[in-house]
mmCIF file of C-alpha atoms and ligand atoms in Angstrom:
data_model
loop_
_atom_site.group_PDB
_atom_site.id
_atom_site.type_symbol
_atom_site.label_atom_id
_atom_site.label_comp_id
_atom_site.label_asym_id
_atom_site.label_seq_id
_atom_site.Cartn_x
_atom_site.Cartn_y
_atom_site.Cartn_z
ATOM 1 C CA MET A 1 44.819 102.742 107.398
ATOM 2 C CA HIS A 2 46.275 104.192 110.445
ATOM 3 C CA LEU A 3 45.835 107.490 111.810
ATOM 4 C CA LEU A 4 48.816 109.946 112.577
ATOM 5 C CA SER A 5 47.830 113.055 115.358
ATOM 6 C CA LEU A 6 50.151 115.673 114.757
ATOM 7 C CA THR A 7 49.528 117.596 118.293
ATOM 8 C CA VAL A 8 50.788 121.274 118.272
ATOM 9 C CA PRO A 9 50.217 124.140 120.679
ATOM 10 C CA PHE A 10 49.916 127.620 119.320
ATOM 11 C CA TYR A 11 50.485 130.663 121.398
ATOM 12 C CA ASN A 12 50.771 134.068 119.323
ATOM 13 C CA GLU A 13 52.211 132.150 116.330
ATOM 14 C CA SER A 14 50.577 134.570 113.506
ATOM 15 C CA GLU A 15 53.718 134.825 111.599
ATOM 16 C CA ALA A 16 54.503 131.175 111.879
ATOM 17 C CA ILE A 17 51.239 129.752 110.668
ATOM 18 C CA VAL A 18 51.849 129.917 107.011
ATOM 19 C CA HIS A 19 55.316 128.140 106.903
ATOM 20 C CA PHE A 20 53.803 125.756 109.349
ATOM 21 C CA PHE A 21 51.251 124.237 107.363
ATOM 22 C CA ALA A 22 53.067 124.948 103.633
ATOM 23 C CA ASN A 23 55.589 122.478 105.359
ATOM 24 C CA VAL A 24 53.895 120.301 107.561
ATOM 25 C CA ILE A 25 51.047 119.200 105.113
ATOM 26 C CA PRO A 26 53.366 117.819 102.321
ATOM 27 C CA ALA A 27 55.206 116.134 104.662
ATOM 28 C CA LEU A 28 52.424 114.322 106.100
ATOM 29 C CA GLU A 29 51.119 113.473 102.971
ATOM 30 C CA ALA A 30 54.324 111.788 101.691
ATOM 31 C CA ILE A 31 54.051 109.055 104.330
ATOM 32 C CA PRO A 32 52.818 106.163 103.157
ATOM 33 C CA ASN A 33 49.843 104.137 104.320
ATOM 34 C CA MET A 34 49.035 106.591 106.778
ATOM 35 C CA ARG A 35 46.437 108.927 107.228
ATOM 36 C CA PHE A 36 46.514 112.139 109.249
ATOM 37 C CA GLU A 37 44.809 114.686 111.400
ATOM 38 C CA ILE A 38 46.361 117.832 112.915
ATOM 39 C CA VAL A 39 45.198 118.919 116.058
ATOM 40 C CA CYS A 40 46.197 122.498 116.481
ATOM 41 C CA VAL A 41 45.605 124.108 120.326
ATOM 42 C CA ASN A 42 45.030 127.597 120.384
ATOM 43 C CA ASP A 43 46.809 128.598 123.887
ATOM 44 C CA GLY A 44 45.014 131.814 124.333
ATOM 45 C CA SER A 45 46.799 133.578 121.699
ATOM 46 C CA ARG A 46 46.516 137.416 121.526
ATOM 47 C CA ASP A 47 47.152 137.880 117.841
ATOM 48 C CA ASP A 48 45.118 136.587 114.656
ATOM 49 C CA THR A 49 46.583 132.873 115.228
ATOM 50 C CA LEU A 50 43.143 131.732 116.125
ATOM 51 C CA GLN A 51 41.262 133.220 112.920
ATOM 52 C CA GLN A 52 44.069 131.733 110.735
ATOM 53 C CA LEU A 53 43.962 128.486 112.432
ATOM 54 C CA VAL A 54 40.006 128.566 111.678
ATOM 55 C CA ALA A 55 40.383 129.312 108.324
ATOM 56 C CA VAL A 56 42.907 126.689 107.748
ATOM 57 C CA SER A 57 40.722 124.139 109.616
ATOM 58 C CA GLU A 58 37.586 125.460 107.327
ATOM 59 C CA ARG A 59 39.313 124.456 104.115
ATOM 60 C CA ASP A 60 40.861 121.119 105.389
ATOM 61 C CA PRO A 61 38.840 118.704 107.308
ATOM 62 C CA ARG A 62 42.245 117.052 108.241
ATOM 63 C CA VAL A 63 42.851 120.298 110.652
ATOM 64 C CA ARG A 64 40.867 120.596 113.725
ATOM 65 C CA VAL A 65 41.054 123.502 116.188
ATOM 66 C CA ILE A 66 40.901 123.398 119.929
ATOM 67 C CA ASP A 67 40.617 126.590 121.179
ATOM 68 C CA LEU A 68 41.454 127.287 124.891
ATOM 69 C CA THR A 69 39.743 129.706 127.109
ATOM 70 C CA ARG A 70 43.037 131.982 128.252
ATOM 71 C CA ASN A 71 46.990 131.023 127.837
ATOM 72 C CA PHE A 72 47.564 127.782 130.197
ATOM 73 C CA GLY A 73 51.321 127.480 128.930
ATOM 74 C CA LYS A 74 52.803 124.982 126.948
ATOM 75 C CA GLU A 75 52.579 122.079 128.874
ATOM 76 C CA ALA A 76 48.623 122.544 129.330
ATOM 77 C CA ALA A 77 48.295 123.387 126.123
ATOM 78 C CA LEU A 78 50.185 120.025 124.529
ATOM 79 C CA SER A 79 48.107 118.218 127.321
ATOM 80 C CA ALA A 80 44.772 119.321 125.632
ATOM 81 C CA ALA A 81 46.418 118.839 122.175
ATOM 82 C CA ILE A 82 47.071 114.957 122.985
ATOM 83 C CA ASP A 83 43.941 114.429 124.905
ATOM 84 C CA GLU A 84 41.709 115.450 121.687
ATOM 85 C CA ALA A 85 43.722 113.349 119.474
ATOM 86 C CA ARG A 86 42.136 110.416 117.865
ATOM 87 C CA GLY A 87 45.219 108.682 116.113
ATOM 88 C CA ASP A 88 46.710 105.327 116.301
ATOM 89 C CA VAL A 89 50.125 107.286 116.706
ATOM 90 C CA ILE A 90 50.616 110.978 118.198
ATOM 91 C CA VAL A 91 53.390 113.109 117.333
ATOM 92 C CA PRO A 92 53.706 116.398 119.316
ATOM 93 C CA PHE A 93 55.269 119.095 117.557
ATOM 94 C CA ASP A 94 56.034 122.799 117.513
ATOM 95 C CA ALA A 95 54.563 125.256 115.641
ATOM 96 C CA ASP A 96 57.810 127.053 114.833
ATOM 97 C CA LEU A 97 59.160 124.430 112.618
ATOM 98 C CA GLN A 98 62.293 123.942 114.777
ATOM 99 C CA ASP A 99 61.642 120.242 114.486
ATOM 100 C CA PRO A 100 61.838 119.035 110.589
ATOM 101 C CA PRO A 101 58.395 117.819 109.596
ATOM 102 C CA GLU A 102 60.194 115.313 107.159
ATOM 103 C CA MET A 103 61.286 113.804 110.147
ATOM 104 C CA ILE A 104 57.937 112.424 111.218
ATOM 105 C CA SER A 105 57.837 109.730 108.466
ATOM 106 C CA LEU A 106 61.158 108.152 109.731
ATOM 107 C CA LEU A 107 59.374 108.179 113.368
ATOM 108 C CA VAL A 108 56.833 106.353 111.687
ATOM 109 C CA ASP A 109 59.129 103.700 109.795
ATOM 110 C CA LYS A 110 60.271 102.930 113.750
ATOM 111 C CA TRP A 111 57.128 102.391 115.071
ATOM 112 C CA ARG A 112 56.116 100.250 112.191
ATOM 113 C CA GLU A 113 59.305 98.065 113.305
ATOM 114 C CA GLY A 114 57.355 97.442 116.709
ATOM 115 C CA TYR A 115 58.588 100.405 118.964
ATOM 116 C CA ASP A 116 55.928 102.317 120.922
ATOM 117 C CA VAL A 117 57.821 105.353 121.839
ATOM 118 C CA VAL A 118 60.453 106.874 119.283
ATOM 119 C CA LEU A 119 62.292 110.021 120.517
ATOM 120 C CA ALA A 120 63.735 112.492 117.970
ATOM 121 C CA LYS A 121 66.855 113.744 119.645
ATOM 122 C CA ARG A 122 68.613 116.599 118.871
ATOM 123 C CA ALA A 123 72.158 115.682 117.324
ATOM 124 C CA ASN A 124 73.175 119.487 117.992
ATOM 125 C CA ARG A 125 71.987 122.823 120.012
ATOM 126 C CA ASP A 126 73.411 125.129 117.425
ATOM 127 C CA SER A 127 70.387 127.172 117.227
ATOM 128 C CA ASP A 128 70.427 127.833 121.085
ATOM 129 C CA SER A 129 72.598 130.335 122.346
ATOM 130 C CA GLY A 130 75.929 129.275 124.733
ATOM 131 C CA LEU A 131 74.565 129.749 127.635
ATOM 132 C CA LYS A 132 70.885 128.185 126.868
ATOM 133 C CA ARG A 133 72.976 125.123 125.861
ATOM 134 C CA TRP A 134 75.034 125.042 129.192
ATOM 135 C CA THR A 135 72.358 125.386 131.420
ATOM 136 C CA ALA A 136 69.969 122.782 129.765
ATOM 137 C CA ALA A 137 73.190 120.516 129.934
ATOM 138 C CA MET A 138 73.253 121.292 133.430
ATOM 139 C CA PHE A 139 69.464 120.636 134.079
ATOM 140 C CA TYR A 140 69.841 117.403 132.474
ATOM 141 C CA ARG A 141 72.498 115.955 134.732
ATOM 142 C CA MET A 142 71.106 117.199 137.859
ATOM 143 C CA HIS A 143 67.559 116.268 137.007
ATOM 144 C CA ASN A 144 68.637 112.837 136.288
ATOM 145 C CA ALA A 145 71.248 112.538 139.376
ATOM 146 C CA VAL A 146 68.276 113.159 141.714
ATOM 147 C CA SER A 147 65.476 111.808 140.110
ATOM 148 C CA GLU A 148 64.099 107.752 139.890
ATOM 149 C CA VAL A 149 62.885 108.743 136.383
ATOM 150 C CA LYS A 150 65.710 109.632 133.560
ATOM 151 C CA ILE A 151 65.027 112.445 130.957
ATOM 152 C CA PRO A 152 66.927 111.431 127.878
ATOM 153 C CA GLN A 153 69.450 114.438 127.305
ATOM 154 C CA ASN A 154 68.274 116.780 124.243
ATOM 155 C CA VAL A 155 64.953 115.257 123.483
ATOM 156 C CA GLY A 156 62.267 117.516 123.462
ATOM 157 C CA ASP A 157 58.443 116.999 123.280
ATOM 158 C CA PHE A 158 58.879 115.967 119.457
ATOM 159 C CA ARG A 159 58.568 112.341 119.522
ATOM 160 C CA LEU A 160 56.326 109.669 118.300
ATOM 161 C CA MET A 161 53.735 107.908 120.636
ATOM 162 C CA SER A 162 51.581 104.679 119.882
ATOM 163 C CA ARG A 163 47.687 105.186 121.206
ATOM 164 C CA GLU A 164 48.372 102.762 124.004
ATOM 165 C CA VAL A 165 51.120 104.983 125.636
ATOM 166 C CA VAL A 166 49.188 108.011 124.955
ATOM 167 C CA ASP A 167 46.339 106.320 127.073
ATOM 168 C CA ALA A 168 48.684 105.203 129.851
ATOM 169 C CA LEU A 169 49.860 109.128 129.951
ATOM 170 C CA LYS A 170 46.067 110.063 130.268
ATOM 171 C CA LEU A 171 45.852 107.746 133.412
ATOM 172 C CA LEU A 172 48.348 110.166 135.377
ATOM 173 C CA PRO A 173 46.673 112.394 137.459
ATOM 174 C CA GLU A 174 48.732 115.155 138.112
ATOM 175 C CA THR A 175 47.219 118.611 137.171
ATOM 176 C CA ARG A 176 50.802 120.347 137.024
ATOM 177 C CA ARG A 177 52.123 118.603 133.768
ATOM 178 C CA PHE A 178 56.037 118.326 133.818
ATOM 179 C CA MET A 179 55.040 116.572 129.908
ATOM 180 C CA LYS A 180 59.097 115.451 129.484
ATOM 181 C CA GLY A 181 58.876 113.742 132.778
ATOM 182 C CA LEU A 182 55.758 111.984 132.306
ATOM 183 C CA PHE A 183 56.690 110.835 129.025
ATOM 184 C CA ALA A 184 59.599 109.123 130.506
ATOM 185 C CA TRP A 185 57.696 107.733 133.713
ATOM 186 C CA VAL A 186 55.422 105.638 131.381
ATOM 187 C CA GLY A 187 58.104 103.708 129.796
ATOM 188 C CA TYR A 188 57.475 101.438 126.997
ATOM 189 C CA ARG A 189 59.748 100.160 124.168
ATOM 190 C CA THR A 190 61.585 103.117 123.248
ATOM 191 C CA THR A 191 64.295 103.859 120.558
ATOM 192 C CA VAL A 192 65.879 107.179 119.708
ATOM 193 C CA VAL A 193 66.516 108.868 115.891
ATOM 194 C CA GLU A 194 68.847 111.927 115.874
ATOM 195 C CA TYR A 195 67.896 115.186 113.902
ATOM 196 C CA ALA A 196 69.594 118.456 113.551
ATOM 197 C CA ARG A 197 67.075 121.253 115.452
ATOM 198 C CA VAL A 198 67.158 124.612 113.251
ATOM 199 C CA GLU A 199 66.162 128.222 114.256
ATOM 200 C CA ARG A 200 62.441 129.250 114.465
ATOM 201 C CA VAL A 201 60.777 130.019 111.204
ATOM 202 C CA ALA A 202 59.220 133.221 112.199
ATOM 203 C CA GLY A 203 58.412 134.797 115.546
ATOM 204 C CA GLU A 204 60.291 134.371 118.620
ATOM 205 C CA THR A 205 60.800 132.242 121.367
ATOM 206 C CA LYS A 206 58.113 132.378 124.124
ATOM 207 C CA PHE A 207 60.572 130.960 126.730
ATOM 208 C CA SER A 208 62.499 133.644 128.633
ATOM 209 C CA GLY A 209 65.532 132.889 131.000
ATOM 210 C CA TRP A 210 62.824 133.254 134.564
ATOM 211 C CA LYS A 211 60.278 130.835 132.462
ATOM 212 C CA LEU A 212 62.528 128.355 131.909
ATOM 213 C CA TRP A 213 64.152 128.647 135.491
ATOM 214 C CA ASN A 214 60.620 127.742 136.662
ATOM 215 C CA PHE A 215 60.323 124.954 134.421
ATOM 216 C CA ALA A 216 63.529 123.373 135.491
ATOM 217 C CA LEU A 217 62.209 123.910 139.378
ATOM 218 C CA GLU A 218 58.826 122.351 138.261
ATOM 219 C CA GLY A 219 60.629 119.446 136.729
ATOM 220 C CA PHE A 220 62.807 118.634 139.772
ATOM 221 C CA THR A 221 59.973 118.891 142.265
ATOM 222 C CA SER A 222 57.713 116.781 140.402
ATOM 223 C CA PHE A 223 60.110 113.629 139.958
ATOM 224 C CA SER A 224 62.448 114.066 143.332
ATOM 225 C CA THR A 225 62.029 114.863 147.098
ATOM 226 C CA LEU A 226 65.661 114.695 147.413
ATOM 227 C CA PRO A 227 65.878 118.458 147.857
ATOM 228 C CA LEU A 228 63.533 118.051 150.459
ATOM 229 C CA ARG A 229 65.430 114.833 152.413
ATOM 230 C CA VAL A 230 68.666 116.866 151.807
ATOM 231 C CA TRP A 231 68.077 118.903 154.681
ATOM 232 C CA THR A 232 67.827 115.829 157.139
ATOM 233 C CA TYR A 233 71.478 115.000 156.451
ATOM 234 C CA LEU A 234 72.819 118.556 156.479
ATOM 235 C CA GLY A 235 70.956 119.278 159.684
ATOM 236 C CA SER A 236 72.470 116.039 161.290
ATOM 237 C CA ALA A 237 75.775 116.964 160.070
ATOM 238 C CA VAL A 238 75.573 120.571 161.636
ATOM 239 C CA ALA A 239 74.152 119.380 164.715
ATOM 240 C CA VAL A 240 77.051 116.467 165.245
ATOM 241 C CA PHE A 241 79.653 119.449 164.513
ATOM 242 C CA ALA A 242 77.728 121.570 167.245
ATOM 243 C CA LEU A 243 77.960 118.676 169.799
ATOM 244 C CA LEU A 244 81.635 117.958 169.151
ATOM 245 C CA ARG A 245 82.561 121.803 169.491
ATOM 246 C CA ALA A 246 80.539 121.909 172.596
ATOM 247 C CA PHE A 247 82.462 119.292 174.305
ATOM 248 C CA TYR A 248 85.776 120.824 173.117
ATOM 249 C CA LEU A 249 84.746 124.172 174.516
ATOM 250 C CA VAL A 250 84.094 122.624 177.946
ATOM 251 C CA VAL A 251 87.222 120.686 177.910
ATOM 252 C CA ARG A 252 88.905 123.763 177.008
ATOM 253 C CA THR A 253 87.016 125.937 179.691
ATOM 254 C CA LEU A 254 88.340 123.388 182.214
ATOM 255 C CA VAL A 255 92.046 123.064 181.184
ATOM 256 C CA GLU A 256 92.234 126.988 180.275
ATOM 257 C CA GLY A 257 89.746 128.926 182.366
ATOM 258 C CA VAL A 258 87.096 131.298 181.162
ATOM 259 C CA ASP A 259 87.901 133.872 178.202
ATOM 260 C CA VAL A 260 85.404 136.005 176.117
ATOM 261 C CA PRO A 261 86.440 136.128 172.855
ATOM 262 C CA GLY A 262 84.734 135.317 169.568
ATOM 263 C CA TYR A 263 81.911 137.803 168.578
ATOM 264 C CA ALA A 264 83.274 137.366 165.094
ATOM 265 C CA SER A 265 82.596 133.401 165.198
ATOM 266 C CA LEU A 266 79.310 133.837 167.304
ATOM 267 C CA ALA A 267 77.818 136.011 164.545
ATOM 268 C CA THR A 268 78.924 133.723 161.580
ATOM 269 C CA ALA A 269 77.393 130.461 162.898
ATOM 270 C CA VAL A 270 74.305 132.715 163.623
ATOM 271 C CA LEU A 271 73.968 134.025 160.155
ATOM 272 C CA LEU A 272 75.011 130.898 158.476
ATOM 273 C CA LEU A 273 72.420 129.071 160.346
ATOM 274 C CA GLY A 274 69.955 131.519 159.845
ATOM 275 C CA GLY A 275 70.500 131.527 156.074
ATOM 276 C CA VAL A 276 70.774 127.919 156.089
ATOM 277 C CA GLN A 277 67.164 127.353 157.720
ATOM 278 C CA LEU A 278 65.471 129.705 155.292
ATOM 279 C CA ILE A 279 66.886 127.934 152.272
ATOM 280 C CA GLY A 280 65.264 124.736 153.970
ATOM 281 C CA ILE A 281 62.155 126.539 154.700
ATOM 282 C CA GLY A 282 62.036 127.596 150.968
ATOM 283 C CA VAL A 283 62.458 124.252 149.578
ATOM 284 C CA LEU A 284 59.685 123.042 152.085
ATOM 285 C CA GLY A 285 57.790 125.857 150.500
ATOM 286 C CA GLU A 286 58.268 124.803 146.928
ATOM 287 C CA TYR A 287 56.698 121.386 147.412
ATOM 288 C CA VAL A 288 54.249 122.662 150.077
ATOM 289 C CA GLY A 289 53.015 125.078 147.050
ATOM 290 C CA ARG A 290 52.939 122.454 144.667
ATOM 291 C CA ILE A 291 50.931 120.139 146.908
ATOM 292 C CA TYR A 292 48.559 122.948 147.451
ATOM 293 C CA PHE A 293 48.095 123.442 143.755
ATOM 294 C CA GLU A 294 47.385 119.359 143.254
ATOM 295 C CA SER A 295 45.233 119.165 146.235
ATOM 296 C CA LYS A 296 42.469 121.920 144.115
ATOM 297 C CA LYS A 297 42.343 119.063 141.708
ATOM 298 C CA ARG A 298 41.662 121.979 139.064
ATOM 299 C CA PRO A 299 41.209 120.744 135.335
ATOM 300 C CA VAL A 300 44.753 121.367 133.335
ATOM 301 C CA TYR A 301 43.104 123.350 130.682
ATOM 302 C CA LEU A 302 39.529 124.649 129.883
ATOM 303 C CA ILE A 303 38.191 124.531 126.114
ATOM 304 C CA ARG A 304 36.096 127.130 124.878
ATOM 305 C CA ARG A 305 35.209 125.715 121.236
ATOM 306 C CA ARG A 306 36.267 123.219 118.970
ATOM 307 C CA HIS A 307 36.474 124.347 115.376
ATOM 308 C CA GLU A 308 36.225 121.290 112.628
ATOM 309 C CA ALA A 309 34.880 121.038 109.162
ATOM 310 C CA GLY A 310 31.350 120.776 108.977
ATOM 311 C CA GLN A 311 30.868 120.728 112.626
ATOM 312 C CA GLU A 312 31.152 122.971 115.108
ATOM 313 C CA HIS A 313 31.023 121.948 118.831
ATOM 314 C CA ALA A 314 30.846 124.090 121.833
HETATM 315 N N1 LIG B 1 53.735 127.796 123.662
HETATM 316 C C1 LIG B 1 52.350 127.360 123.745
HETATM 317 N N2 LIG B 1 52.112 128.306 125.006
HETATM 318 C C2 LIG B 1 52.887 129.267 125.711
HETATM 319 C C3 LIG B 1 54.184 129.248 125.261
HETATM 320 C C4 LIG B 1 54.628 128.334 123.936
HETATM 321 O O1 LIG B 1 51.455 126.736 123.416
HETATM 322 O O2 LIG B 1 52.392 129.794 126.634
HETATM 323 C C5 LIG B 1 54.005 126.814 122.045
HETATM 324 C C6 LIG B 1 54.516 127.704 120.923
HETATM 325 O O3 LIG B 1 53.443 128.174 120.159
HETATM 326 C C7 LIG B 1 55.286 126.940 120.343
HETATM 327 C C8 LIG B 1 55.761 125.809 121.452
HETATM 328 O O4 LIG B 1 54.672 126.138 122.436
HETATM 329 O O5 LIG B 1 54.620 125.935 119.260
HETATM 330 C C9 LIG B 1 57.180 126.080 121.814
HETATM 331 O O6 LIG B 1 57.583 127.264 121.917
HETATM 332 P P1 LIG B 1 58.811 127.981 121.723
HETATM 333 O O7 LIG B 1 58.950 127.754 120.012
HETATM 334 O O8 LIG B 1 58.628 129.520 122.076
HETATM 335 O O9 LIG B 1 60.220 127.330 122.727
HETATM 336 P P2 LIG B 1 61.516 127.253 122.536
HETATM 337 O O10 LIG B 1 61.455 126.257 121.052
HETATM 338 O O11 LIG B 1 61.972 128.184 122.213
HETATM 339 O O12 LIG B 1 61.792 126.175 123.419
HETATM 340 MG MG1 LIG B 2 60.829 126.592 119.316
#
C-alpha cells in the first residue's frame, strides 16, 4: 500500500489543533488503499501548540512532530515538513482547515490517473478581503509577466506531489525558499482540481500586509532579474534624451544668443534623476542582500527534536 504524507506547518495554532485532527484524520482514513502519516512541524509557536501536537502523536503513531528551534517562517517550516516526509505522495496542508480535507482524496484520484503534480486551485477567494484579492491578482499578473517560471493563479501550497517531484524539489539548493515558485520550477505532469476555500476554523492569519509585501518581493527577486535589467533601458533612454536636449540647447544658443532662465527645469531634472538613481540602487540592494544571505549557506531551519510514538530522537 502507498503512503501519503500530509505536511503541515503549525505556528501558534493552539485553537485550531482540535478541529484539525478531528477533521483531517477521518478524511485521510476514508481514502481507499492508502496509508498516511501527518508530519507536523512546530514553527517556534509561543502557545501550547507543541504540547498539544506531542500529546496527539503519543496516542497516534501516524502523527509525527518535528519541533524547530524557533520561528523560521512558513516557507522554512514547510520545507522541513517536506524534507521529513517519507510518503510516496506528499500533500502540503495548512493547520487552519482553510483547505477542505475531503479534497485530498480527489487529489489522490488524479495522482492514480498518472499525474505527478495535482494542484488545488481556489475557485473563489470569498474568504479574503477585497484588498487582499486585488493585491493577490496584481501579484500573480506582475510576477508572471516578468518571470520565466509562471506561478498558476490562485493556487496555494495545497497540492499533491509524487515522491519523484519532492526529490527534485530537494535538489534545489537555495536557502531562501519561495515555495510557490520552486514548486512551479520543477515542472512534471501537472493537472488542476478546483475547490472553494473557506474561512479559518479558529485563530487568526499570521500574514499581515507588510509580511505579504515582503513575500511578494521575495517572489520577484527569486525568479526574475527584470527589475535589475530595466535600469539599463531606463538609463539609456534618459541619456539619449539628455544628448538630444544638449544638442538643441547648443543650436538655440547659437541662433538666439545666451539667456539664463531655467532654474525650475534644472531643479526638477536634478531631483528626478536623483530619485530615479536611488530607486535603481534600492533594487540593486534587494538583490545584493539576497546574494548575501544565499552566500552564507545557512541551513533553512534547525530541528530541536522529533517526536514519534514509541521513539524519541534528538
Ligand atoms: N505558519 C507557520 N509559520 C509562520 C506563519 C504561519 O508555520 O511563521 C503556518 C500557519 O500555522 C498555518 C499556515 O502556515 O498552518 C498558513 O498560515 P495562515 O493561515 O496564517 O496564512 P493565510 O492562510 O492567512 O495565508
Ligand atoms: Mg490560513
